[in-house]
RNA sequence: GGCGACGUAGCCAAGUGGCUAAGGCGGAGGACUGCAAAUCCUUUAUUCCCCGGUUCGAAUCCGGGCGUCGCCUCCA
């Protein structure tokens, strides 16, 4: 049984999809006026992981993530760069996929764009006007919040409370300061579309309502996004959608916590943001993803290079264990396969670990705990493998395969390492450049050979000098029982 | 001002009424090695911000205090 923390009810609830065996999800995607930053990346990775776990549990998942390609910030940026707003938005949509791919975020079933859903948006607004929830003031259309009784139910505040704060800009043409724009009258030089109220473009909130209703219908299962979207964005989505459809919009609202820098929210206005691709210059995507999942999704996550580096070292541990496993598996030829006490223990552990992993994920997608279970798996693999010395009796290939499979399952759910689609096996080093630089490789091997000759003669001074010298060039040598391993 | 979240080891981070307070990084010790490196193993919080209270029993519940952060305006 999966439990989900629902922002709407402020508690964990049993996940019961509207249609048995199917889960529909809508996640608010980025406004594409720049490369995405780490704060944008968190919901992508978090909800991608939710999706992956639901798939693992056998649900058919319909996953929609929009792009906001019509927006004030896009228009502003386009003006600065002398580019058409829609072209600029499309450019960053393409760039988005580069980053998302690096983080192993699966493609949504549909990535709808605002600019391609103007018709649906207009129809929705028309309905809201017809039903008395919205009004047109000379080409600007607003949603009248006082007409929607449930306004404030998601963010947990009342209209009166919000106005007590009274930091809302005064806008004479609105009936209530909290009313928000559904349709904005066109200004010269801005992208606009014809509508019954004159040329203009959609307000921010209406797009998500229109697209979610179109692709998932009202009463779909999970709506996700960042914590800061609760108000006003999601509050307004609920108001519009439920006013129009006369029934609940989304059943479970999930919100991820912020990425912080020195404990302060990472945001564009504070200027303390880090672009995903800047980070990817220093760390592989799998490390970034692993780091993003190392904390529960609702908690804040503080970012700095040190923490990523710590994650990277932790990930090495997982990789090593899997590499050892693969090596052992390749080496186990003729084995008695006798199921001794060691084997029974190990088999039992594997079962327990699988259960623990699922229990962690069932509990509101507790990836931090799930990762701990993953480390436990690595340890159990190591402990089991340590019982066998090279040349002696081998480990059980059956169990090793089972362990490998479990590792791959954990990996598939968390999406950390790439997977070989044909074998289902984990790919540990997707970014390693293979094959090129033949000459350099050959030179290194020549040097290594010479060093080996020195070592044979116990000429340690020469051997160490070569090792130190190569190290300074960024090449590390390891003398192992299987021979010398080197790494650039 | 209104509303909300959080405070667990040197650092990160699970756990929210009861077995020995997960896991990772770092540290320490050991195995391996010519020495290293890498790896593996072991170890690392008598205690969960502080003070009261409830309870047979609290990191976990309640009250108060201190501190940090967030939302209320575009933001993932």
Short mmCIF file of N, CA and C in Angstrom, two decimals, chain A residues 310-478:
data_model
loop_
_atom_site.label_atom_id
_atom_site.label_comp_id
_atom_site.label_asym_id
_atom_site.label_seq_id
_atom_site.Cartn_x
_atom_site.Cartn_y
_atom_site.Cartn_z
N UNK A 310 30.40 14.49 -1.50
CA UNK A 310 30.14 13.42 -0.53
C UNK A 310 29.19 12.38 -1.15
N UNK A 311 28.20 12.87 -1.88
CA UNK A 311 27.29 11.96 -2.56
C UNK A 311 28.03 11.11 -3.58
N UNK A 312 28.95 11.76 -4.27
CA UNK A 312 29.71 11.05 -5.28
C UNK A 312 30.53 9.92 -4.67
N UNK A 313 31.13 10.20 -3.53
CA UNK A 313 31.91 9.16 -2.86
C UNK A 313 31.01 8.03 -2.39
N UNK A 314 29.83 8.40 -1.93
CA UNK A 314 28.89 7.37 -1.51
C UNK A 314 28.48 6.49 -2.67
N UNK A 315 28.26 7.14 -3.79
CA UNK A 315 27.83 6.41 -4.99
C UNK A 315 28.92 5.44 -5.45
N UNK A 316 30.16 5.83 -5.23
CA UNK A 316 31.28 4.95 -5.58
C UNK A 316 31.13 3.60 -4.87
N UNK A 317 30.70 3.68 -3.66
CA UNK A 317 30.54 2.48 -2.85
C UNK A 317 29.55 1.52 -3.52
N UNK A 318 28.46 2.10 -3.99
CA UNK A 318 27.44 1.30 -4.66
C UNK A 318 28.01 0.71 -5.96
N UNK A 319 28.71 1.56 -6.69
CA UNK A 319 29.27 1.11 -7.96
C UNK A 319 30.24 -0.03 -7.75
N UNK A 320 31.11 0.12 -6.76
CA UNK A 320 32.13 -0.91 -6.52
C UNK A 320 31.49 -2.24 -6.22
N UNK A 321 30.46 -2.18 -5.44
CA UNK A 321 29.80 -3.41 -5.06
C UNK A 321 29.21 -4.10 -6.29
N UNK A 322 28.60 -3.30 -7.14
CA UNK A 322 27.99 -3.87 -8.35
C UNK A 322 29.07 -4.40 -9.29
N UNK A 323 30.18 -3.66 -9.36
CA UNK A 323 31.28 -4.08 -10.22
C UNK A 323 31.85 -5.42 -9.73
N UNK A 324 32.00 -5.52 -8.43
CA UNK A 324 32.50 -6.79 -7.86
C UNK A 324 31.54 -7.92 -8.19
N UNK A 325 30.29 -7.61 -8.06
CA UNK A 325 29.27 -8.62 -8.33
C UNK A 325 29.35 -9.09 -9.77
N UNK A 326 29.47 -8.15 -10.69
CA UNK A 326 29.55 -8.50 -12.10
C UNK A 326 30.79 -9.34 -12.37
N UNK A 327 31.89 -8.93 -11.73
CA UNK A 327 33.14 -9.65 -11.92
C UNK A 327 33.00 -11.09 -11.42
N UNK A 328 32.41 -11.23 -10.27
CA UNK A 328 32.24 -12.56 -9.68
C UNK A 328 31.33 -13.40 -10.58
N UNK A 329 30.33 -12.75 -11.10
CA UNK A 329 29.35 -13.45 -11.93
C UNK A 329 30.03 -13.93 -13.22
N UNK A 330 30.90 -13.08 -13.75
CA UNK A 330 31.62 -13.47 -14.97
C UNK A 330 32.57 -14.61 -14.68
N UNK A 331 33.10 -14.64 -13.48
CA UNK A 331 34.10 -15.64 -13.15
C UNK A 331 33.54 -16.96 -12.66
N UNK A 332 32.29 -16.95 -12.22
CA UNK A 332 31.76 -18.21 -11.70
C UNK A 332 31.42 -19.13 -12.85
N UNK A 333 32.23 -20.08 -13.07
CA UNK A 333 31.99 -21.05 -14.13
C UNK A 333 31.33 -22.27 -13.54
N UNK A 334 32.10 -23.32 -13.41
CA UNK A 334 31.55 -24.54 -12.83
C UNK A 334 31.48 -24.37 -11.32
N UNK A 335 30.32 -24.37 -10.81
CA UNK A 335 30.16 -24.20 -9.38
C UNK A 335 29.26 -25.29 -8.86
N UNK A 336 29.55 -25.70 -7.66
CA UNK A 336 28.70 -26.75 -7.11
C UNK A 336 27.29 -26.25 -6.85
N UNK A 337 27.17 -24.92 -6.61
CA UNK A 337 25.84 -24.36 -6.38
C UNK A 337 25.20 -24.88 -5.11
N UNK A 338 26.00 -25.55 -4.30
CA UNK A 338 25.45 -26.09 -3.07
C UNK A 338 24.86 -24.99 -2.21
N UNK A 339 23.64 -25.18 -1.81
CA UNK A 339 22.99 -24.17 -0.99
C UNK A 339 23.32 -24.44 0.47
N UNK A 340 24.43 -23.87 0.88
CA UNK A 340 24.85 -24.02 2.27
C UNK A 340 24.18 -22.99 3.15
N UNK A 341 24.67 -22.89 4.36
CA UNK A 341 24.09 -21.95 5.32
C UNK A 341 24.32 -20.51 4.85
N UNK A 342 25.52 -20.26 4.30
CA UNK A 342 25.82 -18.93 3.79
C UNK A 342 24.79 -18.51 2.76
N UNK A 343 24.48 -19.43 1.87
CA UNK A 343 23.56 -19.13 0.78
C UNK A 343 22.16 -18.86 1.33
N UNK A 344 21.76 -19.66 2.29
CA UNK A 344 20.42 -19.44 2.87
C UNK A 344 20.32 -18.07 3.52
N UNK A 345 21.37 -17.73 4.24
CA UNK A 345 21.39 -16.41 4.89
C UNK A 345 21.30 -15.29 3.86
N UNK A 346 22.11 -15.42 2.85
CA UNK A 346 22.18 -14.38 1.82
C UNK A 346 20.84 -14.26 1.10
N UNK A 347 20.26 -15.38 0.75
CA UNK A 347 18.96 -15.37 0.06
C UNK A 347 17.91 -14.69 0.93
N UNK A 348 17.96 -15.00 2.21
CA UNK A 348 17.01 -14.41 3.15
C UNK A 348 17.18 -12.89 3.20
N UNK A 349 18.44 -12.46 3.26
CA UNK A 349 18.75 -11.03 3.29
C UNK A 349 18.18 -10.33 2.06
N UNK A 350 18.39 -10.95 0.91
CA UNK A 350 17.93 -10.32 -0.33
C UNK A 350 16.42 -10.10 -0.28
N UNK A 351 15.71 -11.09 0.21
CA UNK A 351 14.26 -10.93 0.33
C UNK A 351 13.89 -9.79 1.27
N UNK A 352 14.60 -9.76 2.39
CA UNK A 352 14.31 -8.71 3.38
C UNK A 352 14.58 -7.33 2.82
N UNK A 353 15.68 -7.22 2.07
CA UNK A 353 16.06 -5.92 1.53
C UNK A 353 15.02 -5.42 0.53
N UNK A 354 14.53 -6.34 -0.25
CA UNK A 354 13.51 -5.96 -1.23
C UNK A 354 12.27 -5.43 -0.50
N UNK A 355 11.91 -6.13 0.54
CA UNK A 355 10.75 -5.69 1.33
C UNK A 355 10.99 -4.32 1.95
N UNK A 356 12.18 -4.14 2.52
CA UNK A 356 12.48 -2.86 3.17
C UNK A 356 12.45 -1.72 2.16
N UNK A 357 12.97 -2.01 1.00
CA UNK A 357 13.00 -0.98 -0.05
C UNK A 357 11.57 -0.56 -0.41
N UNK A 358 10.74 -1.53 -0.60
CA UNK A 358 9.36 -1.20 -0.96
C UNK A 358 8.64 -0.50 0.18
N UNK A 359 8.92 -0.93 1.40
CA UNK A 359 8.28 -0.28 2.55
C UNK A 359 8.68 1.19 2.60
N UNK A 360 9.95 1.47 2.30
CA UNK A 360 10.42 2.85 2.31
C UNK A 360 9.71 3.67 1.24
N UNK A 361 9.63 3.12 0.06
CA UNK A 361 9.01 3.85 -1.04
C UNK A 361 7.49 3.97 -0.86
N UNK A 362 6.92 2.95 -0.26
CA UNK A 362 5.48 3.00 0.02
C UNK A 362 5.14 4.15 0.97
N UNK A 363 6.07 4.48 1.82
CA UNK A 363 5.81 5.52 2.81
C UNK A 363 6.14 6.89 2.23
N UNK A 364 5.26 7.37 1.40
CA UNK A 364 5.40 8.70 0.82
C UNK A 364 6.74 8.88 0.11
N UNK A 365 7.15 7.82 -0.60
CA UNK A 365 8.34 7.88 -1.44
C UNK A 365 9.58 8.34 -0.67
N UNK A 366 9.85 7.59 0.39
CA UNK A 366 11.00 7.93 1.23
C UNK A 366 12.30 7.44 0.58
N UNK A 367 12.79 8.23 -0.35
CA UNK A 367 13.97 7.81 -1.11
C UNK A 367 15.22 7.78 -0.24
N UNK A 368 15.26 8.63 0.78
CA UNK A 368 16.44 8.64 1.66
C UNK A 368 16.57 7.28 2.33
N UNK A 369 15.46 6.75 2.78
CA UNK A 369 15.47 5.44 3.43
C UNK A 369 15.74 4.35 2.40
N UNK A 370 15.15 4.50 1.23
CA UNK A 370 15.35 3.50 0.18
C UNK A 370 16.83 3.42 -0.19
N UNK A 371 17.49 4.57 -0.22
CA UNK A 371 18.92 4.59 -0.53
C UNK A 371 19.71 3.88 0.56
N UNK A 372 19.28 4.07 1.79
CA UNK A 372 19.95 3.36 2.90
C UNK A 372 19.85 1.85 2.69
N UNK A 373 18.69 1.40 2.22
CA UNK A 373 18.50 -0.03 1.95
C UNK A 373 19.42 -0.47 0.81
N UNK A 374 19.59 0.41 -0.13
CA UNK A 374 20.49 0.13 -1.26
C UNK A 374 21.92 -0.09 -0.74
N UNK A 375 22.33 0.78 0.15
CA UNK A 375 23.66 0.61 0.75
C UNK A 375 23.75 -0.70 1.52
N UNK A 376 22.68 -1.05 2.17
CA UNK A 376 22.67 -2.33 2.88
C UNK A 376 22.85 -3.49 1.90
N UNK A 377 22.21 -3.37 0.76
CA UNK A 377 22.36 -4.40 -0.26
C UNK A 377 23.82 -4.52 -0.69
N UNK A 378 24.44 -3.36 -0.91
CA UNK A 378 25.84 -3.35 -1.31
C UNK A 378 26.69 -4.05 -0.25
N UNK A 379 26.39 -3.73 0.99
CA UNK A 379 27.16 -4.36 2.06
C UNK A 379 26.96 -5.87 2.08
N UNK A 380 25.75 -6.31 1.95
CA UNK A 380 25.47 -7.75 1.97
C UNK A 380 26.17 -8.46 0.81
N UNK A 381 26.17 -7.81 -0.33
CA UNK A 381 26.87 -8.37 -1.49
C UNK A 381 28.35 -8.51 -1.17
N UNK A 382 28.92 -7.45 -0.62
CA UNK A 382 30.34 -7.49 -0.28
C UNK A 382 30.65 -8.58 0.74
N UNK A 383 29.81 -8.65 1.75
CA UNK A 383 30.04 -9.62 2.81
C UNK A 383 29.98 -11.04 2.24
N UNK A 384 29.01 -11.26 1.40
CA UNK A 384 28.87 -12.59 0.80
C UNK A 384 30.08 -12.92 -0.08
N UNK A 385 30.44 -11.94 -0.91
CA UNK A 385 31.56 -12.16 -1.82
C UNK A 385 32.87 -12.36 -1.07
N UNK A 386 32.99 -11.71 0.07
CA UNK A 386 34.22 -11.82 0.84
C UNK A 386 34.47 -13.23 1.36
N UNK A 387 33.43 -14.04 1.39
CA UNK A 387 33.59 -15.39 1.92
C UNK A 387 34.31 -16.31 0.94
N UNK A 388 34.45 -15.82 -0.28
CA UNK A 388 35.06 -16.68 -1.28
C UNK A 388 36.37 -16.08 -1.76
N UNK A 389 37.42 -16.88 -1.72
CA UNK A 389 38.70 -16.37 -2.20
C UNK A 389 38.91 -16.87 -3.62
N UNK A 390 39.67 -16.10 -4.40
CA UNK A 390 39.89 -16.49 -5.79
C UNK A 390 40.49 -17.89 -5.85
N UNK A 391 40.00 -18.70 -6.71
CA UNK A 391 40.55 -20.04 -6.86
C UNK A 391 39.88 -21.07 -5.96
N UNK A 392 39.27 -20.60 -4.89
CA UNK A 392 38.59 -21.52 -3.98
C UNK A 392 37.21 -21.84 -4.49
N UNK A 393 36.40 -22.47 -3.67
CA UNK A 393 35.02 -22.75 -4.07
C UNK A 393 34.27 -21.44 -4.33
N UNK A 394 33.43 -21.44 -5.34
CA UNK A 394 32.80 -20.20 -5.76
C UNK A 394 31.48 -19.92 -5.08
N UNK A 395 31.03 -18.70 -5.32
CA UNK A 395 29.73 -18.30 -4.80
C UNK A 395 28.65 -18.88 -5.71
N UNK A 396 27.45 -18.90 -5.22
CA UNK A 396 26.34 -19.44 -6.01
C UNK A 396 25.95 -18.48 -7.12
N UNK A 397 26.07 -18.87 -8.36
CA UNK A 397 25.72 -17.98 -9.47
C UNK A 397 24.26 -17.57 -9.42
N UNK A 398 23.43 -18.49 -8.98
CA UNK A 398 22.01 -18.18 -8.89
C UNK A 398 21.77 -16.99 -7.98
N UNK A 399 22.39 -17.05 -6.82
CA UNK A 399 22.20 -15.97 -5.85
C UNK A 399 22.82 -14.68 -6.33
N UNK A 400 23.98 -14.81 -6.96
CA UNK A 400 24.63 -13.60 -7.47
C UNK A 400 23.74 -12.93 -8.51
N UNK A 401 23.13 -13.75 -9.33
CA UNK A 401 22.22 -13.19 -10.33
C UNK A 401 21.04 -12.51 -9.67
N UNK A 402 20.57 -13.16 -8.63
CA UNK A 402 19.43 -12.59 -7.90
C UNK A 402 19.80 -11.24 -7.28
N UNK A 403 21.00 -11.19 -6.72
CA UNK A 403 21.48 -9.95 -6.12
C UNK A 403 21.64 -8.86 -7.18
N UNK A 404 22.18 -9.28 -8.32
CA UNK A 404 22.37 -8.33 -9.41
C UNK A 404 21.03 -7.76 -9.87
N UNK A 405 20.05 -8.64 -9.91
CA UNK A 405 18.73 -8.22 -10.35
C UNK A 405 18.10 -7.24 -9.36
N UNK A 406 18.29 -7.54 -8.09
CA UNK A 406 17.74 -6.65 -7.07
C UNK A 406 18.39 -5.28 -7.14
N UNK A 407 19.69 -5.28 -7.33
CA UNK A 407 20.42 -4.02 -7.47
C UNK A 407 19.84 -3.24 -8.65
N UNK A 408 19.61 -3.95 -9.73
CA UNK A 408 19.08 -3.29 -10.94
C UNK A 408 17.67 -2.75 -10.69
N UNK A 409 16.91 -3.45 -9.90
CA UNK A 409 15.55 -2.98 -9.58
C UNK A 409 15.61 -1.69 -8.77
N UNK A 410 16.44 -1.69 -7.74
CA UNK A 410 16.59 -0.47 -6.93
C UNK A 410 16.99 0.67 -7.85
N UNK A 411 17.95 0.37 -8.71
CA UNK A 411 18.45 1.39 -9.62
C UNK A 411 17.37 1.90 -10.57
N UNK A 412 16.57 0.99 -11.06
CA UNK A 412 15.56 1.39 -12.03
C UNK A 412 14.54 2.32 -11.39
N UNK A 413 14.18 2.03 -10.15
CA UNK A 413 13.20 2.87 -9.45
C UNK A 413 13.79 4.25 -9.18
N UNK A 414 15.02 4.28 -8.72
CA UNK A 414 15.61 5.57 -8.36
C UNK A 414 16.21 6.26 -9.58
N UNK A 415 16.46 5.52 -10.63
CA UNK A 415 16.91 6.12 -11.89
C UNK A 415 18.31 6.68 -11.85
N UNK A 416 19.14 6.18 -10.98
CA UNK A 416 20.46 6.77 -10.79
C UNK A 416 21.41 6.42 -11.94
N UNK A 417 21.63 5.14 -12.16
CA UNK A 417 22.51 4.75 -13.26
C UNK A 417 21.68 4.40 -14.48
N UNK A 418 22.31 4.50 -15.60
CA UNK A 418 21.67 4.07 -16.84
C UNK A 418 21.51 2.57 -16.83
N UNK A 419 20.63 2.13 -17.67
CA UNK A 419 20.40 0.70 -17.73
C UNK A 419 20.58 0.25 -19.16
N UNK A 420 21.17 -0.91 -19.34
CA UNK A 420 21.28 -1.46 -20.68
C UNK A 420 19.93 -2.04 -21.05
N UNK A 421 19.26 -1.44 -22.05
CA UNK A 421 17.89 -1.86 -22.33
C UNK A 421 17.77 -3.31 -22.75
N UNK A 422 18.81 -3.86 -23.34
CA UNK A 422 18.69 -5.24 -23.83
C UNK A 422 18.89 -6.26 -22.71
N UNK A 423 19.77 -5.94 -21.77
CA UNK A 423 20.05 -6.92 -20.71
C UNK A 423 19.41 -6.56 -19.38
N UNK A 424 19.00 -5.31 -19.23
CA UNK A 424 18.46 -4.88 -17.94
C UNK A 424 19.55 -4.67 -16.90
N UNK A 425 20.82 -4.77 -17.34
CA UNK A 425 21.89 -4.60 -16.38
C UNK A 425 22.26 -3.14 -16.24
N UNK A 426 22.85 -2.84 -15.09
CA UNK A 426 23.20 -1.47 -14.76
C UNK A 426 24.47 -1.06 -15.49
N UNK A 427 24.45 0.13 -16.07
CA UNK A 427 25.64 0.66 -16.74
C UNK A 427 26.31 1.64 -15.79
N UNK A 428 27.49 1.29 -15.31
CA UNK A 428 28.10 2.10 -14.26
C UNK A 428 28.77 3.36 -14.77
N UNK A 429 29.33 3.29 -15.96
CA UNK A 429 30.09 4.45 -16.43
C UNK A 429 29.63 4.90 -17.81
N UNK A 430 28.48 5.55 -17.82
CA UNK A 430 27.94 5.93 -19.12
C UNK A 430 28.75 7.02 -19.80
N UNK A 431 29.45 7.80 -18.99
CA UNK A 431 30.13 8.95 -19.58
C UNK A 431 31.59 8.67 -19.94
N UNK A 432 32.05 7.49 -19.61
CA UNK A 432 33.45 7.20 -19.88
C UNK A 432 33.69 7.20 -21.39
N UNK A 433 34.66 7.96 -21.79
CA UNK A 433 34.95 7.98 -23.22
C UNK A 433 35.72 6.71 -23.55
N UNK A 434 35.17 5.99 -24.48
CA UNK A 434 35.78 4.70 -24.78
C UNK A 434 36.47 4.77 -26.13
N UNK A 435 37.61 4.17 -26.20
CA UNK A 435 38.23 3.95 -27.50
C UNK A 435 39.10 5.07 -28.03
N UNK A 436 38.70 6.32 -27.86
CA UNK A 436 39.48 7.37 -28.50
C UNK A 436 40.80 7.57 -27.77
N UNK A 437 41.66 8.35 -28.34
CA UNK A 437 42.96 8.61 -27.76
C UNK A 437 43.81 7.36 -27.65
N UNK A 438 43.80 6.61 -28.72
CA UNK A 438 44.53 5.36 -28.74
C UNK A 438 46.00 5.52 -28.40
N UNK A 439 46.57 6.55 -28.98
CA UNK A 439 48.02 6.72 -28.81
C UNK A 439 48.35 6.93 -27.34
N UNK A 440 47.60 7.80 -26.70
CA UNK A 440 47.86 8.07 -25.29
C UNK A 440 47.72 6.79 -24.48
N UNK A 441 46.66 6.05 -24.77
CA UNK A 441 46.44 4.81 -24.03
C UNK A 441 47.63 3.87 -24.20
N UNK A 442 48.09 3.79 -25.43
CA UNK A 442 49.20 2.86 -25.67
C UNK A 442 50.47 3.31 -24.98
N UNK A 443 50.68 4.63 -24.96
CA UNK A 443 51.86 5.15 -24.28
C UNK A 443 51.80 4.84 -22.79
N UNK A 444 50.62 5.04 -22.24
CA UNK A 444 50.48 4.77 -20.81
C UNK A 444 50.77 3.30 -20.54
N UNK A 445 50.23 2.46 -21.41
CA UNK A 445 50.45 1.04 -21.17
C UNK A 445 51.91 0.65 -21.30
N UNK A 446 52.58 1.33 -22.21
CA UNK A 446 54.02 1.08 -22.36
C UNK A 446 54.75 1.46 -21.07
N UNK A 447 54.39 2.64 -20.55
CA UNK A 447 55.04 3.10 -19.32
C UNK A 447 54.73 2.14 -18.17
N UNK A 448 53.51 1.71 -18.13
CA UNK A 448 53.11 0.80 -17.06
C UNK A 448 53.91 -0.50 -17.16
N UNK A 449 54.11 -0.96 -18.39
CA UNK A 449 54.89 -2.18 -18.59
C UNK A 449 56.33 -2.02 -18.08
N UNK A 450 56.89 -0.88 -18.43
CA UNK A 450 58.25 -0.63 -17.99
C UNK A 450 58.33 -0.61 -16.46
N UNK A 451 57.29 -0.01 -15.88
CA UNK A 451 57.27 0.04 -14.42
C UNK A 451 57.16 -1.36 -13.83
N UNK A 452 56.40 -2.19 -14.49
CA UNK A 452 56.24 -3.55 -14.00
C UNK A 452 57.58 -4.30 -14.01
N UNK A 453 58.37 -4.01 -15.05
CA UNK A 453 59.68 -4.66 -15.11
C UNK A 453 60.55 -4.20 -13.95
N UNK A 454 60.45 -2.92 -13.65
CA UNK A 454 61.20 -2.39 -12.52
C UNK A 454 60.74 -3.06 -11.22
N UNK A 455 59.44 -3.23 -11.12
CA UNK A 455 58.91 -3.83 -9.89
C UNK A 455 59.39 -5.27 -9.75
N UNK A 456 59.47 -5.95 -10.89
CA UNK A 456 59.93 -7.34 -10.83
C UNK A 456 61.34 -7.41 -10.26
N UNK A 457 62.11 -6.39 -10.59
CA UNK A 457 63.48 -6.36 -10.09
C UNK A 457 63.54 -5.72 -8.71
N UNK A 458 62.38 -5.47 -8.15
CA UNK A 458 62.28 -4.80 -6.85
C UNK A 458 62.98 -3.44 -6.85
N UNK A 459 62.93 -2.82 -8.00
CA UNK A 459 63.47 -1.46 -8.10
C UNK A 459 62.34 -0.50 -7.72
N UNK A 460 62.07 -0.43 -6.46
CA UNK A 460 60.90 0.34 -5.98
C UNK A 460 61.03 1.82 -6.25
N UNK A 461 62.25 2.34 -6.20
CA UNK A 461 62.42 3.78 -6.43
C UNK A 461 61.92 4.17 -7.82
N UNK A 462 62.33 3.38 -8.82
CA UNK A 462 61.90 3.68 -10.18
C UNK A 462 60.38 3.52 -10.31
N UNK A 463 59.89 2.42 -9.76
CA UNK A 463 58.46 2.15 -9.86
C UNK A 463 57.64 3.27 -9.23
N UNK A 464 58.09 3.71 -8.06
CA UNK A 464 57.33 4.75 -7.37
C UNK A 464 57.44 6.10 -8.08
N UNK A 465 58.62 6.32 -8.66
CA UNK A 465 58.79 7.59 -9.38
C UNK A 465 57.84 7.64 -10.57
N UNK A 466 57.70 6.52 -11.25
CA UNK A 466 56.79 6.48 -12.39
C UNK A 466 55.35 6.70 -11.91
N UNK A 467 55.02 6.01 -10.83
CA UNK A 467 53.66 6.13 -10.32
C UNK A 467 53.36 7.58 -9.91
N UNK A 468 54.31 8.19 -9.21
CA UNK A 468 54.09 9.57 -8.76
C UNK A 468 54.01 10.52 -9.95
N UNK A 469 54.89 10.27 -10.92
CA UNK A 469 54.93 11.13 -12.09
C UNK A 469 53.62 11.08 -12.86
N UNK A 470 53.10 9.87 -13.05
CA UNK A 470 51.83 9.73 -13.76
C UNK A 470 50.70 10.38 -12.97
N UNK A 471 50.79 10.27 -11.67
CA UNK A 471 49.75 10.85 -10.82
C UNK A 471 49.65 12.34 -11.06
N UNK A 472 50.83 12.97 -11.20
CA UNK A 472 50.83 14.41 -11.44
C UNK A 472 50.18 14.76 -12.76
N UNK A 473 50.20 13.80 -13.68
CA UNK A 473 49.57 14.04 -14.98
C UNK A 473 48.08 13.63 -14.93
N UNK A 474 47.64 13.24 -13.76
CA UNK A 474 46.22 12.90 -13.63
C UNK A 474 45.92 11.44 -13.92
N UNK A 475 46.96 10.63 -13.93
CA UNK A 475 46.73 9.20 -14.19
C UNK A 475 47.09 8.43 -12.93
N UNK A 476 46.10 7.71 -12.40
CA UNK A 476 46.37 6.98 -11.17
C UNK A 476 46.56 5.50 -11.46
N UNK A 477 47.53 4.93 -10.78
CA UNK A 477 47.81 3.50 -10.94
C UNK A 477 47.41 2.75 -9.69
N UNK A 478 46.90 1.57 -9.91
CA UNK A 478 46.62 0.69 -8.78
C UNK A 478 47.23 -0.68 -9.08
#
